Coordinates of C-alpha atoms in Angstrom, one line a residue:
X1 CA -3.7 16.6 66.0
X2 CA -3.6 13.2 64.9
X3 CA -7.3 11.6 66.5
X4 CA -5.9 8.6 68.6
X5 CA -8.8 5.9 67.5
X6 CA -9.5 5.4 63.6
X7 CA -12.7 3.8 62.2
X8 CA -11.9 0.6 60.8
X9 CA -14.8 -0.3 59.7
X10 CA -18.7 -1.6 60.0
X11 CA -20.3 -4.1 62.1
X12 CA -23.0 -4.9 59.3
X13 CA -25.1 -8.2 60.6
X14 CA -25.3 -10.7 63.4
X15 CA -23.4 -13.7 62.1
X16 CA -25.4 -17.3 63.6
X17 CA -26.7 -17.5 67.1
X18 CA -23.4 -17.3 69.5
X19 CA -23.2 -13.4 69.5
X20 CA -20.8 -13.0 66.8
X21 CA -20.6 -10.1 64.4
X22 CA -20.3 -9.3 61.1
X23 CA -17.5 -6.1 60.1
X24 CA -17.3 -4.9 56.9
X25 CA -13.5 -3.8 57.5
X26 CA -12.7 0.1 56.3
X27 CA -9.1 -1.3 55.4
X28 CA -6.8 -2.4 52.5
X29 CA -7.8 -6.1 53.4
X30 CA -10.0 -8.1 56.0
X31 CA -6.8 -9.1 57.6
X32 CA -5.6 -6.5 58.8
X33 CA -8.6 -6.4 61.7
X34 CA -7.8 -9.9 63.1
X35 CA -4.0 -8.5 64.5
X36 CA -6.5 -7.0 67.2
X37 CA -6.9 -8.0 70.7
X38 CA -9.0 -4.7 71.5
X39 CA -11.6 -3.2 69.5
X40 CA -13.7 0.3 70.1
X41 CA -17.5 0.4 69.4
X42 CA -18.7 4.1 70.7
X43 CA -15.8 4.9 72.4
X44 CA -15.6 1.5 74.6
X45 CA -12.9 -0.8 74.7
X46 CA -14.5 -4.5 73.4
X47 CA -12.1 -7.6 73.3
X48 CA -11.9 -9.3 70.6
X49 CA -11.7 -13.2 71.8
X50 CA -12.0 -14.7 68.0
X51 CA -12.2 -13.4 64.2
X52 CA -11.8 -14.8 61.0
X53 CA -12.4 -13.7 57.5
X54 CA -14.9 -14.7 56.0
X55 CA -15.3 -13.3 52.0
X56 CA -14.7 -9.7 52.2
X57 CA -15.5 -9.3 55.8
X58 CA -14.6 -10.4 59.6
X59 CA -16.5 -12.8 61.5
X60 CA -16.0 -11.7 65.4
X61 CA -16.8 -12.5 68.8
X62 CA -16.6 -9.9 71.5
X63 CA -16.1 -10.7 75.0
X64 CA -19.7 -10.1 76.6
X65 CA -21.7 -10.8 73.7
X66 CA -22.9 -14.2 73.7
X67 CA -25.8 -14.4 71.9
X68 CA -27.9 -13.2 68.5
X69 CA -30.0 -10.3 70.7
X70 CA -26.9 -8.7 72.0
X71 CA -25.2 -8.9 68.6
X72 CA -28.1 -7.3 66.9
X73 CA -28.0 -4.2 69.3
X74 CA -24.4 -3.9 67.3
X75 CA -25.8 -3.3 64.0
X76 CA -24.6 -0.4 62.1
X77 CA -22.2 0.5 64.6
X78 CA -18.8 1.6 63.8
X79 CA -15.5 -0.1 65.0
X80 CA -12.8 1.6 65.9
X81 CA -8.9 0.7 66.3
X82 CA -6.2 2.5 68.7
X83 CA -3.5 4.0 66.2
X84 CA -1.6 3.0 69.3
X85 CA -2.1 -0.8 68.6
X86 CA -0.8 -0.3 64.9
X87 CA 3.0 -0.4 63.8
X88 CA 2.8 1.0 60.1
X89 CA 5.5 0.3 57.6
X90 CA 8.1 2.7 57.0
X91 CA 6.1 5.3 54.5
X92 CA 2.5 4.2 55.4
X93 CA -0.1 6.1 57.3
X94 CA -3.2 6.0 57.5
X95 CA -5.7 7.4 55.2
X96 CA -7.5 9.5 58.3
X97 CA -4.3 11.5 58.8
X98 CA -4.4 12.9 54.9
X99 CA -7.5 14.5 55.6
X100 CA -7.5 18.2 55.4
X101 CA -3.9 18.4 54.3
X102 CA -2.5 21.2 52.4
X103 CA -1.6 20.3 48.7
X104 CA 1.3 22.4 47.0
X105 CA 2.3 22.2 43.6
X106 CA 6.1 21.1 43.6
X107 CA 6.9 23.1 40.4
X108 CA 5.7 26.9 41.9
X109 CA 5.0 25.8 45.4
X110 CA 1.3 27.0 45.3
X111 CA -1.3 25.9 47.3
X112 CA -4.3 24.0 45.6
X113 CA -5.9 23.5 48.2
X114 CA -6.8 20.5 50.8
X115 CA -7.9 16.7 51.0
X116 CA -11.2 16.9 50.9
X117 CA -11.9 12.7 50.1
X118 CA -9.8 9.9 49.2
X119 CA -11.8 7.6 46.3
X120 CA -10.5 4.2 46.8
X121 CA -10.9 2.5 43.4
X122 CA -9.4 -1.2 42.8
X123 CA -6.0 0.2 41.0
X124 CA -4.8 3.2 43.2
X125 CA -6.2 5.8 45.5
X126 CA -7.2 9.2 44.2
X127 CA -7.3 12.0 46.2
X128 CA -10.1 15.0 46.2
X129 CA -8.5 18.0 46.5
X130 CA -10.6 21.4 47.2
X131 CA -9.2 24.6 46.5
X132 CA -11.8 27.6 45.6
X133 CA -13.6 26.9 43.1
X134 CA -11.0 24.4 41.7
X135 CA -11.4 20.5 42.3
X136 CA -8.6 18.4 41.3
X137 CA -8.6 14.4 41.5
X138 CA -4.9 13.5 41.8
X139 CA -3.9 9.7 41.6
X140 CA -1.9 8.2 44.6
X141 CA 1.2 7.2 42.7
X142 CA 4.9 8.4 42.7
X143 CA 4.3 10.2 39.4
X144 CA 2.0 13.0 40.7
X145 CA 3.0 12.4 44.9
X146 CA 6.4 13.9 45.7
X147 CA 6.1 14.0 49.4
X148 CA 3.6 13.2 52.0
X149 CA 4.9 14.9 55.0
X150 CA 1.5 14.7 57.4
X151 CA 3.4 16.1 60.1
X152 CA 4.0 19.4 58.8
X153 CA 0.4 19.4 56.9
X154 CA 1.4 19.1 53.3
X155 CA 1.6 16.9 50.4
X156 CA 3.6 17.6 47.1
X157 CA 2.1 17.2 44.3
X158 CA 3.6 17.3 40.3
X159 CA 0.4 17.9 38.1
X160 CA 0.1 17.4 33.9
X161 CA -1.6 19.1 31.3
X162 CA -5.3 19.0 31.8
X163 CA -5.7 18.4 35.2

């Protein structure tokens, strides 16, 4: 079961006196939080009336926050998105859903095990795959990733020598 709102990311400081917020976004690029009207911070709906990016990060304002206090009681709290409010590319998903998968090896259809963490390195993601006392790190590229089919629960996977 596929959990209906995702972490997106951080609200790390207060950003000057007006209220607004500073998100350290859990995504492949700031932009992809300012396509958000609505945003969740511990399970309640916020609207988001402004955000720009600002470096690596989203400046925001949130409907109800209006000054530096209120924003400070935001610290360290995690924003949320509704996968509802999201239309993914053909092919994409979202890293949250690849958690906990089944891995297979496409060669003799074994089982290696499951995601157990996705490193997210500058070239490609790896992912951490648990299986007994086995850990493999297998790169996120066509090469070793047959098929990602999260809703049967598996990924196919073509290892090499050494891994």
């Amino acid at each position: 079961m596929k959990n209906r709102y995702l972490e997106a990311g951080k609200i790390v400081n207060t950003h000057g006196i007006a209220g607004e917020v500073k998100i350290l976004p859990w995504a492949d690029g700031p932009e992809f939080l300012l396509d958000f009207d609505t945003l969740y911070i511990d399970g309640q709906p916020m609207e988001l009336t402004g955000a720009r990016v600002h470096k690596n990060c989203v400046l925001a304002k949130l409907a109800g926050i209006d000054d530096i206090n209120q924003a400070m009681k935001l610290r360290d709290k995690i924003v949320c998105i509704d996968r509802e409010d999201v239309e993914l590319e053909e092919g994409a998903f979202f890293l949250a859903d690849l958690m906990g998968l089944e891995v297979r090896q496409a060669e003799t259809g074994k089982v290696l095990g499951t995601i157990h963490d996705i490193l997210t390195p500058p070239a490609n993601n790896v992912y951490v795959v648990r299986g007994g006392e086995r850990e493999y790190m297998i790169p996120a590229v066509p090469a070793f990733i047959l098929e990602t089919n999260i809703d049967d629960g598996y990924l196919l996977v073509r290892l090499i020598e050494g891994m």
